[in-house]
């Protein structure tokens, strides 16, 4: 039995890191961002062809997989933005704690998007 919610952004599963799958999820989660995605995808395809390299497409997929993970959890994204704002004015005593919270959120988002770093234990 799935514990995923039946409605809302979190009801949309994290898609595979493929342009069409990401676009489909984005259409459900943040349709206003589709023009941005489509423009960036067209630019990445053009650049990949010009460079004869898949790197531009890898960058596109990496970026948008994280953006979709953010869109799937608006409360977490709001918390991240609040922490980023707090970090700008935090004093020396509070800053390490704020940065640790930001790091934890970013690690969770990147893991959800399918990206992990060695040594993070996630």
GROMACS .gro file of N, CA, C and O in nm:
model
  488
    1UNK      N    1   0.084  -0.117   0.000
    1UNK     CA    2   0.000   0.000   0.000
    1UNK      C    3   0.089   0.124   0.000
    1UNK      O    4   0.182   0.135   0.078
    2UNK      N    5   0.058   0.218  -0.085
    2UNK     CA    6   0.137   0.340  -0.098
    2UNK      C    7   0.097   0.440   0.010
    2UNK      O    8  -0.019   0.451   0.046
    3UNK      N    9   0.197   0.511   0.062
    3UNK     CA   10   0.169   0.615   0.160
    3UNK      C   11   0.169   0.753   0.095
    3UNK      O   12   0.160   0.853   0.163
    4UNK      N   13   0.180   0.758  -0.037
    4UNK     CA   14   0.180   0.886  -0.108
    4UNK      C   15   0.042   0.949  -0.100
    4UNK      O   16  -0.060   0.881  -0.102
    5UNK      N   17   0.036   1.081  -0.088
    5UNK     CA   18  -0.093   1.147  -0.085
    5UNK      C   19  -0.166   1.128  -0.218
    5UNK      O   20  -0.105   1.107  -0.321
    6UNK      N   21  -0.299   1.136  -0.212
    6UNK     CA   22  -0.378   1.114  -0.332
    6UNK      C   23  -0.396   1.241  -0.414
    6UNK      O   24  -0.435   1.234  -0.530
    7UNK      N   25  -0.371   1.356  -0.356
    7UNK     CA   26  -0.382   1.481  -0.431
    7UNK      C   27  -0.274   1.576  -0.383
    7UNK      O   28  -0.208   1.553  -0.283
    8UNK      N   29  -0.257   1.683  -0.458
    8UNK     CA   30  -0.154   1.781  -0.425
    8UNK      C   31  -0.024   1.748  -0.495
    8UNK      O   32  -0.011   1.643  -0.558
    9UNK      N   33   0.073   1.838  -0.484
    9UNK     CA   34   0.200   1.819  -0.556
    9UNK      C   35   0.272   1.689  -0.522
    9UNK      O   36   0.331   1.627  -0.610
   10UNK      N   37   0.268   1.648  -0.396
   10UNK     CA   38   0.340   1.527  -0.357
   10UNK      C   39   0.275   1.401  -0.414
   10UNK      O   40   0.335   1.294  -0.411
   11UNK      N   41   0.153   1.413  -0.469
   11UNK     CA   42   0.088   1.298  -0.531
   11UNK      C   43   0.153   1.266  -0.666
   11UNK      O   44   0.138   1.156  -0.716
   12UNK      N   45   0.226   1.361  -0.721
   12UNK     CA   46   0.297   1.339  -0.847
   12UNK      C   47   0.431   1.276  -0.811
   12UNK      O   48   0.513   1.339  -0.742
   13UNK      N   49   0.456   1.154  -0.855
   13UNK     CA   50   0.584   1.091  -0.820
   13UNK      C   51   0.701   1.161  -0.888
   13UNK      O   52   0.685   1.224  -0.992
   14UNK      N   53   0.818   1.151  -0.826
   14UNK     CA   54   0.938   1.205  -0.888
   14UNK      C   55   0.962   1.126  -1.016
   14UNK      O   56   0.973   1.004  -1.013
   15UNK      N   57   0.967   1.194  -1.129
   15UNK     CA   58   0.984   1.122  -1.255
   15UNK      C   59   1.128   1.077  -1.277
   15UNK      O   60   1.220   1.124  -1.210
   16UNK      N   61   1.144   0.990  -1.374
   16UNK     CA   62   1.279   0.953  -1.418
   16UNK      C   63   1.346   1.078  -1.473
   16UNK      O   64   1.280   1.170  -1.520
   17UNK      N   65   1.476   1.081  -1.465
   17UNK     CA   66   1.552   1.198  -1.510
   17UNK      C   67   1.566   1.195  -1.662
   17UNK      O   68   1.675   1.177  -1.717
   18UNK      N   69   1.453   1.210  -1.728
   18UNK     CA   70   1.448   1.218  -1.875
   18UNK      C   71   1.364   1.339  -1.910
   18UNK      O   72   1.262   1.367  -1.844
   19UNK      N   73   1.404   1.414  -2.013
   19UNK     CA   74   1.334   1.538  -2.046
   19UNK      C   75   1.181   1.525  -2.057
   19UNK      O   76   1.108   1.605  -1.998
   20UNK      N   77   1.132   1.426  -2.127
   20UNK     CA   78   0.986   1.414  -2.144
   20UNK      C   79   0.917   1.382  -2.012
   20UNK      O   80   0.808   1.433  -1.985
   21UNK      N   81   0.978   1.297  -1.931
   21UNK     CA   82   0.918   1.263  -1.801
   21UNK      C   83   0.917   1.385  -1.710
   21UNK      O   84   0.819   1.410  -1.639
   22UNK      N   85   1.026   1.461  -1.711
   22UNK     CA   86   1.031   1.582  -1.629
   22UNK      C   87   0.928   1.684  -1.677
   22UNK      O   88   0.861   1.749  -1.598
   23UNK      N   89   0.914   1.698  -1.809
   23UNK     CA   90   0.818   1.793  -1.865
   23UNK      C   91   0.674   1.754  -1.825
   23UNK      O   92   0.593   1.839  -1.790
   24UNK      N   93   0.643   1.625  -1.830
   24UNK     CA   94   0.510   1.577  -1.792
   24UNK      C   95   0.480   1.610  -1.646
   24UNK      O   96   0.371   1.660  -1.613
   25UNK      N   97   0.576   1.585  -1.558
   25UNK     CA   98   0.557   1.618  -1.416
   25UNK      C   99   0.545   1.769  -1.397
   25UNK      O  100   0.459   1.816  -1.320
   26UNK      N  101   0.627   1.844  -1.466
   26UNK     CA  102   0.623   1.989  -1.456
   26UNK      C  103   0.487   2.043  -1.502
   26UNK      O  104   0.434   2.138  -1.443
   27UNK      N  105   0.430   1.983  -1.606
   27UNK     CA  106   0.299   2.027  -1.656
   27UNK      C  107   0.192   2.012  -1.549
   27UNK      O  108   0.099   2.094  -1.542
   28UNK      N  109   0.206   1.913  -1.463
   28UNK     CA  110   0.109   1.893  -1.355
   28UNK      C  111   0.140   1.979  -1.233
   28UNK      O  112   0.049   2.024  -1.164
   29UNK      N  113   0.268   1.999  -1.205
   29UNK     CA  114   0.308   2.068  -1.082
   29UNK      C  115   0.322   2.218  -1.097
   29UNK      O  116   0.289   2.293  -1.004
   30UNK      N  117   0.379   2.262  -1.207
   30UNK     CA  118   0.409   2.404  -1.226
   30UNK      C  119   0.397   2.439  -1.374
   30UNK      O  120   0.498   2.468  -1.440
   31UNK      N  121   0.276   2.435  -1.428
   31UNK     CA  122   0.259   2.457  -1.572
   31UNK      C  123   0.310   2.593  -1.619
   31UNK      O  124   0.350   2.607  -1.735
   32UNK      N  125   0.316   2.689  -1.531
   32UNK     CA  126   0.366   2.821  -1.571
   32UNK      C  127   0.515   2.818  -1.607
   32UNK      O  128   0.566   2.909  -1.672
   33UNK      N  129   0.585   2.711  -1.565
   33UNK     CA  130   0.727   2.700  -1.593
   33UNK      C  131   0.757   2.623  -1.722
   33UNK      O  132   0.873   2.610  -1.760
   34UNK      N  133   0.654   2.574  -1.789
   34UNK     CA  134   0.676   2.499  -1.912
   34UNK      C  135   0.747   2.580  -2.020
   34UNK      O  136   0.839   2.526  -2.085
   35UNK      N  137   0.712   2.706  -2.043
   35UNK     CA  138   0.786   2.782  -2.145
   35UNK      C  139   0.936   2.791  -2.114
   35UNK      O  140   1.020   2.781  -2.203
   36UNK      N  141   0.969   2.808  -1.986
   36UNK     CA  142   1.109   2.813  -1.944
   36UNK      C  143   1.178   2.679  -1.971
   36UNK      O  144   1.289   2.675  -2.026
   37UNK      N  145   1.111   2.571  -1.934
   37UNK     CA  146   1.167   2.438  -1.958
   37UNK      C  147   1.188   2.415  -2.107
   37UNK      O  148   1.295   2.369  -2.150
   38UNK      N  149   1.085   2.445  -2.187
   38UNK     CA  150   1.095   2.421  -2.331
   38UNK      C  151   1.206   2.502  -2.395
   38UNK      O  152   1.280   2.451  -2.481
   39UNK      N  153   1.221   2.627  -2.353
   39UNK     CA  154   1.329   2.712  -2.408
   39UNK      C  155   1.466   2.658  -2.369
   39UNK      O  156   1.557   2.651  -2.453
   40UNK      N  157   1.479   2.616  -2.244
   40UNK     CA  158   1.607   2.562  -2.199
   40UNK      C  159   1.638   2.429  -2.265
   40UNK      O  160   1.753   2.400  -2.299
   41UNK      N  161   1.535   2.347  -2.287
   41UNK     CA  162   1.557   2.220  -2.355
   41UNK      C  163   1.600   2.243  -2.500
   41UNK      O  164   1.694   2.180  -2.548
   42UNK      N  165   1.534   2.335  -2.569
   42UNK     CA  166   1.572   2.365  -2.708
   42UNK      C  167   1.716   2.416  -2.714
   42UNK      O  168   1.794   2.375  -2.802
   43UNK      N  169   1.753   2.502  -2.620
   43UNK     CA  170   1.890   2.554  -2.617
   43UNK      C  171   1.990   2.442  -2.587
   43UNK      O  172   2.098   2.437  -2.648
   44UNK      N  173   1.954   2.352  -2.497
   44UNK     CA  174   2.045   2.240  -2.464
   44UNK      C  175   2.063   2.147  -2.583
   44UNK      O  176   2.174   2.100  -2.608
   45UNK      N  177   1.956   2.121  -2.656
   45UNK     CA  178   1.966   2.034  -2.773
   45UNK      C  179   2.055   2.099  -2.879
   45UNK      O  180   2.143   2.035  -2.936
   46UNK      N  181   2.034   2.228  -2.901
   46UNK     CA  182   2.116   2.301  -2.998
   46UNK      C  183   2.263   2.297  -2.958
   46UNK      O  184   2.352   2.271  -3.040
   47UNK      N  185   2.289   2.323  -2.831
   47UNK     CA  186   2.427   2.323  -2.782
   47UNK      C  187   2.488   2.183  -2.789
   47UNK      O  188   2.604   2.167  -2.828
   48UNK      N  189   2.411   2.082  -2.755
   48UNK     CA  190   2.460   1.943  -2.760
   48UNK      C  191   2.499   1.905  -2.903
   48UNK      O  192   2.602   1.841  -2.925
   49UNK      N  193   2.416   1.946  -2.998
   49UNK     CA  194   2.448   1.916  -3.138
   49UNK      C  195   2.572   1.991  -3.182
   49UNK      O  196   2.658   1.935  -3.251
   50UNK      N  197   2.582   2.118  -3.146
   50UNK     CA  198   2.697   2.199  -3.187
   50UNK      C  199   2.827   2.145  -3.127
   50UNK      O  200   2.931   2.147  -3.193
   51UNK      N  201   2.821   2.100  -3.002
   51UNK     CA  202   2.940   2.051  -2.933
   51UNK      C  203   2.963   1.902  -2.953
   51UNK      O  204   3.064   1.849  -2.909
   52UNK      N  205   2.865   1.834  -3.013
   52UNK     CA  206   2.867   1.689  -3.025
   52UNK      C  207   2.897   1.628  -2.887
   52UNK      O  208   2.992   1.552  -2.868
   53UNK      N  209   2.815   1.670  -2.792
   53UNK     CA  210   2.835   1.630  -2.653
   53UNK      C  211   2.700   1.619  -2.583
   53UNK      O  212   2.612   1.704  -2.602
   54UNK      N  213   2.684   1.519  -2.498
   54UNK     CA  214   2.561   1.508  -2.421
   54UNK      C  215   2.559   1.599  -2.297
   54UNK      O  216   2.457   1.609  -2.229
   55UNK      N  217   2.669   1.666  -2.267
   55UNK     CA  218   2.679   1.744  -2.143
   55UNK      C  219   2.567   1.847  -2.127
   55UNK      O  220   2.511   1.859  -2.017
   56UNK      N  221   2.531   1.924  -2.230
   56UNK     CA  222   2.422   2.020  -2.210
   56UNK      C  223   2.290   1.954  -2.171
   56UNK      O  224   2.214   2.009  -2.090
   57UNK      N  225   2.264   1.837  -2.224
   57UNK     CA  226   2.141   1.766  -2.189
   57UNK      C  227   2.148   1.711  -2.047
   57UNK      O  228   2.048   1.711  -1.974
   58UNK      N  229   2.266   1.667  -2.006
   58UNK     CA  230   2.284   1.621  -1.867
   58UNK      C  231   2.259   1.736  -1.769
   58UNK      O  232   2.194   1.717  -1.666
   59UNK      N  233   2.312   1.854  -1.801
   59UNK     CA  234   2.289   1.971  -1.715
   59UNK      C  235   2.141   2.006  -1.708
   59UNK      O  236   2.088   2.036  -1.601
   60UNK      N  237   2.074   2.002  -1.823
   60UNK     CA  238   1.930   2.032  -1.828
   60UNK      C  239   1.852   1.936  -1.737
   60UNK      O  240   1.772   1.979  -1.654
   61UNK      N  241   1.878   1.807  -1.754
   61UNK     CA  242   1.806   1.706  -1.677
   61UNK      C  243   1.837   1.720  -1.527
   61UNK      O  244   1.748   1.711  -1.444
   62UNK      N  245   1.962   1.744  -1.494
   62UNK     CA  246   1.999   1.758  -1.353
   62UNK      C  247   1.927   1.876  -1.289
   62UNK      O  248   1.870   1.864  -1.180
   63UNK      N  249   1.928   1.988  -1.356
   63UNK     CA  250   1.864   2.109  -1.302
   63UNK      C  251   1.713   2.087  -1.285
   63UNK      O  252   1.657   2.114  -1.179
   64UNK      N  253   1.649   2.036  -1.391
   64UNK     CA  254   1.503   2.024  -1.386
   64UNK      C  255   1.456   1.910  -1.296
   64UNK      O  256   1.346   1.916  -1.242
   65UNK      N  257   1.536   1.807  -1.277
   65UNK     CA  258   1.498   1.703  -1.182
   65UNK      C  259   1.490   1.762  -1.041
   65UNK      O  260   1.397   1.731  -0.964
   66UNK      N  261   1.583   1.850  -1.008
   66UNK     CA  262   1.580   1.917  -0.877
   66UNK      C  263   1.462   2.014  -0.870
   66UNK      O  264   1.392   2.020  -0.768
   67UNK      N  265   1.435   2.087  -0.977
   67UNK     CA  266   1.322   2.181  -0.978
   67UNK      C  267   1.190   2.107  -0.959
   67UNK      O  268   1.101   2.154  -0.887
   68UNK      N  269   1.176   1.991  -1.022
   68UNK     CA  270   1.054   1.911  -1.003
   68UNK      C  271   1.045   1.862  -0.859
   68UNK      O  272   0.938   1.864  -0.798
   69UNK      N  273   1.157   1.818  -0.803
   69UNK     CA  274   1.156   1.775  -0.662
   69UNK      C  275   1.112   1.890  -0.571
   69UNK      O  276   1.036   1.869  -0.477
   70UNK      N  277   1.158   2.011  -0.600
   70UNK     CA  278   1.112   2.128  -0.523
   70UNK      C  279   0.962   2.148  -0.541
   70UNK      O  280   0.890   2.171  -0.444
   71UNK      N  281   0.916   2.140  -0.664
   71UNK     CA  282   0.773   2.165  -0.693
   71UNK      C  283   0.684   2.060  -0.627
   71UNK      O  284   0.568   2.089  -0.595
   72UNK      N  285   0.737   1.941  -0.606
   72UNK     CA  286   0.659   1.835  -0.542
   72UNK      C  287   0.637   1.860  -0.394
   72UNK      O  288   0.549   1.798  -0.333
   73UNK      N  289   0.715   1.948  -0.334
   73UNK     CA  290   0.704   1.973  -0.191
   73UNK      C  291   0.715   2.123  -0.165
   73UNK      O  292   0.820   2.172  -0.123
   74UNK      N  293   0.607   2.199  -0.190
   74UNK     CA  294   0.613   2.344  -0.175
   74UNK      C  295   0.644   2.391  -0.032
   74UNK      O  296   0.708   2.494  -0.014
   75UNK      N  297   0.601   2.313   0.066
   75UNK     CA  298   0.631   2.352   0.205
   75UNK      C  299   0.780   2.346   0.231
   75UNK      O  300   0.837   2.435   0.296
   76UNK      N  301   0.845   2.243   0.181
   76UNK     CA  302   0.989   2.230   0.197
   76UNK      C  303   1.061   2.343   0.124
   76UNK      O  304   1.157   2.401   0.175
   77UNK      N  305   1.015   2.376   0.004
   77UNK     CA  306   1.076   2.485  -0.072
   77UNK      C  307   1.059   2.617   0.002
   77UNK      O  308   1.152   2.697   0.010
   78UNK      N  309   0.942   2.639   0.059
   78UNK     CA  310   0.918   2.761   0.136
   78UNK      C  311   1.012   2.767   0.258
   78UNK      O  312   1.069   2.873   0.289
   79UNK      N  313   1.028   2.655   0.324
   79UNK     CA  314   1.120   2.648   0.438
   79UNK      C  315   1.263   2.679   0.394
   79UNK      O  316   1.336   2.753   0.460
   80UNK      N  317   1.305   2.624   0.279
   80UNK     CA  318   1.438   2.651   0.227
   80UNK      C  319   1.455   2.800   0.199
   80UNK      O  320   1.557   2.859   0.237
   81UNK      N  321   1.359   2.862   0.136
   81UNK     CA  322   1.369   3.005   0.105
   81UNK      C  323   1.374   3.089   0.233
   81UNK      O  324   1.450   3.186   0.241
   82UNK      N  325   1.296   3.050   0.333
   82UNK     CA  326   1.301   3.121   0.463
   82UNK      C  327   1.439   3.108   0.526
   82UNK      O  328   1.493   3.206   0.578
   83UNK      N  329   1.495   2.988   0.522
   83UNK     CA  330   1.628   2.967   0.579
   83UNK      C  331   1.734   3.045   0.503
   83UNK      O  332   1.826   3.102   0.564
   84UNK      N  333   1.723   3.049   0.371
   84UNK     CA  334   1.818   3.126   0.291
   84UNK      C  335   1.810   3.275   0.328
   84UNK      O  336   1.914   3.341   0.340
   85UNK      N  337   1.691   3.323   0.350
   85UNK     CA  338   1.673   3.462   0.391
   85UNK      C  339   1.734   3.485   0.530
   85UNK      O  340   1.803   3.585   0.553
   86UNK      N  341   1.709   3.392   0.622
   86UNK     CA  342   1.767   3.403   0.757
   86UNK      C  343   1.918   3.401   0.753
   86UNK      O  344   1.984   3.472   0.830
   87UNK      N  345   1.975   3.321   0.664
   87UNK     CA  346   2.121   3.308   0.656
   87UNK      C  347   2.186   3.442   0.619
   87UNK      O  348   2.299   3.469   0.661
   88UNK      N  349   2.116   3.523   0.545
   88UNK     CA  350   2.172   3.652   0.503
   88UNK      C  351   2.193   3.747   0.619
   88UNK      O  352   2.281   3.833   0.613
   89UNK      N  353   2.115   3.731   0.724
   89UNK     CA  354   2.127   3.823   0.837
   89UNK      C  355   2.160   3.753   0.969
   89UNK      O  356   2.158   3.816   1.074
   90UNK      N  357   2.190   3.624   0.963
   90UNK     CA  358   2.218   3.549   1.086
   90UNK      C  359   2.351   3.593   1.146
   90UNK      O  360   2.446   3.626   1.075
   91UNK      N  361   2.355   3.594   1.278
   91UNK     CA  362   2.480   3.627   1.344
   91UNK      C  363   2.570   3.503   1.348
   91UNK      O  364   2.529   3.394   1.309
   92UNK      N  365   2.692   3.522   1.394
   92UNK     CA  366   2.791   3.413   1.393
   92UNK      C  367   2.745   3.292   1.474
   92UNK      O  368   2.783   3.179   1.442
   93UNK      N  369   2.665   3.315   1.576
   93UNK     CA  370   2.620   3.204   1.659
   93UNK      C  371   2.510   3.122   1.590
   93UNK      O  372   2.505   3.000   1.605
   94UNK      N  373   2.422   3.189   1.516
   94UNK     CA  374   2.310   3.120   1.452
   94UNK      C  375   2.341   3.064   1.314
   94UNK      O  376   2.276   2.969   1.270
   95UNK      N  377   2.438   3.122   1.246
   95UNK     CA  378   2.463   3.085   1.107
   95UNK      C  379   2.493   2.936   1.087
   95UNK      O  380   2.436   2.874   0.996
   96UNK      N  381   2.577   2.872   1.168
   96UNK     CA  382   2.603   2.729   1.145
   96UNK      C  383   2.476   2.643   1.150
   96UNK      O  384   2.460   2.552   1.068
   97UNK      N  385   2.386   2.673   1.241
   97UNK     CA  386   2.261   2.596   1.251
   97UNK      C  387   2.172   2.617   1.130
   97UNK      O  388   2.112   2.523   1.078
   98UNK      N  389   2.163   2.742   1.084
   98UNK     CA  390   2.082   2.773   0.967
   98UNK      C  391   2.141   2.703   0.844
   98UNK      O  392   2.068   2.641   0.765
   99UNK      N  393   2.272   2.711   0.828
   99UNK     CA  394   2.336   2.646   0.714
   99UNK      C  395   2.321   2.494   0.719
   99UNK      O  396   2.305   2.430   0.615
  100UNK      N  397   2.324   2.437   0.837
  100UNK     CA  398   2.306   2.293   0.851
  100UNK      C  399   2.164   2.253   0.806
  100UNK      O  400   2.146   2.149   0.740
  101UNK      N  401   2.066   2.335   0.839
  101UNK     CA  402   1.928   2.307   0.797
  101UNK      C  403   1.914   2.319   0.645
  101UNK      O  404   1.847   2.237   0.581
  102UNK      N  405   1.977   2.420   0.587
  102UNK     CA  406   1.975   2.437   0.441
  102UNK      C  407   2.039   2.316   0.375
  102UNK      O  408   1.985   2.260   0.279
  103UNK      N  409   2.153   2.275   0.426
  103UNK     CA  410   2.225   2.159   0.370
  103UNK      C  411   2.138   2.034   0.376
  103UNK      O  412   2.130   1.958   0.279
  104UNK      N  413   2.071   2.012   0.487
  104UNK     CA  414   1.987   1.893   0.502
  104UNK      C  415   1.874   1.893   0.400
  104UNK      O  416   1.845   1.790   0.337
  105UNK      N  417   1.812   2.008   0.380
  105UNK     CA  418   1.704   2.017   0.281
  105UNK      C  419   1.759   1.990   0.141
  105UNK      O  420   1.701   1.913   0.065
  106UNK      N  421   1.871   2.052   0.108
  106UNK     CA  422   1.927   2.034  -0.026
  106UNK      C  423   1.970   1.890  -0.050
  106UNK      O  424   1.951   1.836  -0.160
  107UNK      N  425   2.025   1.825   0.051
  107UNK     CA  426   2.062   1.684   0.036
  107UNK      C  427   1.938   1.598   0.012
  107UNK      O  428   1.939   1.508  -0.072
  108UNK      N  429   1.830   1.627   0.085
  108UNK     CA  430   1.705   1.553   0.065
  108UNK      C  431   1.649   1.573  -0.075
  108UNK      O  432   1.608   1.478  -0.142
  109UNK      N  433   1.649   1.699  -0.121
  109UNK     CA  434   1.596   1.729  -0.254
  109UNK      C  435   1.678   1.660  -0.362
  109UNK      O  436   1.624   1.599  -0.455
  110UNK      N  437   1.809   1.668  -0.350
  110UNK     CA  438   1.895   1.605  -0.451
  110UNK      C  439   1.883   1.453  -0.448
  110UNK      O  440   1.884   1.390  -0.554
  111UNK      N  441   1.869   1.395  -0.331
  111UNK     CA  442   1.849   1.250  -0.323
  111UNK      C  443   1.717   1.212  -0.387
  111UNK      O  444   1.708   1.113  -0.462
  112UNK      N  445   1.613   1.290  -0.360
  112UNK     CA  446   1.482   1.265  -0.420
  112UNK      C  447   1.490   1.273  -0.573
  112UNK      O  448   1.424   1.198  -0.644
  113UNK      N  449   1.571   1.366  -0.621
  113UNK     CA  450   1.588   1.383  -0.766
  113UNK      C  451   1.677   1.276  -0.827
  113UNK      O  452   1.694   1.270  -0.948
  114UNK      N  453   1.738   1.192  -0.742
  114UNK     CA  454   1.820   1.083  -0.791
  114UNK      C  455   1.969   1.109  -0.790
  114UNK      O  456   2.047   1.033  -0.848
  115UNK      N  457   2.011   1.214  -0.721
  115UNK     CA  458   2.153   1.250  -0.715
  115UNK      C  459   2.202   1.238  -0.573
  115UNK      O  460   2.143   1.294  -0.482
  116UNK      N  461   2.311   1.167  -0.555
  116UNK     CA  462   2.371   1.155  -0.423
  116UNK      C  463   2.521   1.182  -0.436
  116UNK      O  464   2.578   1.168  -0.544
  117UNK      N  465   2.578   1.221  -0.325
  117UNK     CA  466   2.724   1.244  -0.321
  117UNK      C  467   2.784   1.138  -0.232
  117UNK      O  468   2.728   1.102  -0.130
  118UNK      N  469   2.905   1.095  -0.268
  118UNK     CA  470   2.975   0.999  -0.184
  118UNK      C  471   3.002   1.064  -0.049
  118UNK      O  472   3.033   1.182  -0.040
  119UNK      N  473   2.986   0.984   0.054
  119UNK     CA  474   3.017   1.032   0.188
  119UNK      C  475   2.902   1.098   0.259
  119UNK      O  476   2.912   1.131   0.376
  120UNK      N  477   2.789   1.120   0.191
  120UNK     CA  478   2.676   1.184   0.255
  120UNK      C  479   2.588   1.082   0.327
  120UNK      O  480   2.502   1.119   0.405
  121UNK      N  481   2.609   0.956   0.296
  121UNK     CA  482   2.531   0.853   0.362
  121UNK      C  483   2.384   0.853   0.325
  121UNK      O  484   2.300   0.805   0.399
  122UNK      N  485   2.352   0.913   0.212
  122UNK     CA  486   2.212   0.918   0.170
  122UNK      C  487   2.196   0.852   0.035
  122UNK      O  488   2.276   0.853  -0.047
   0.00000   0.00000   0.00000
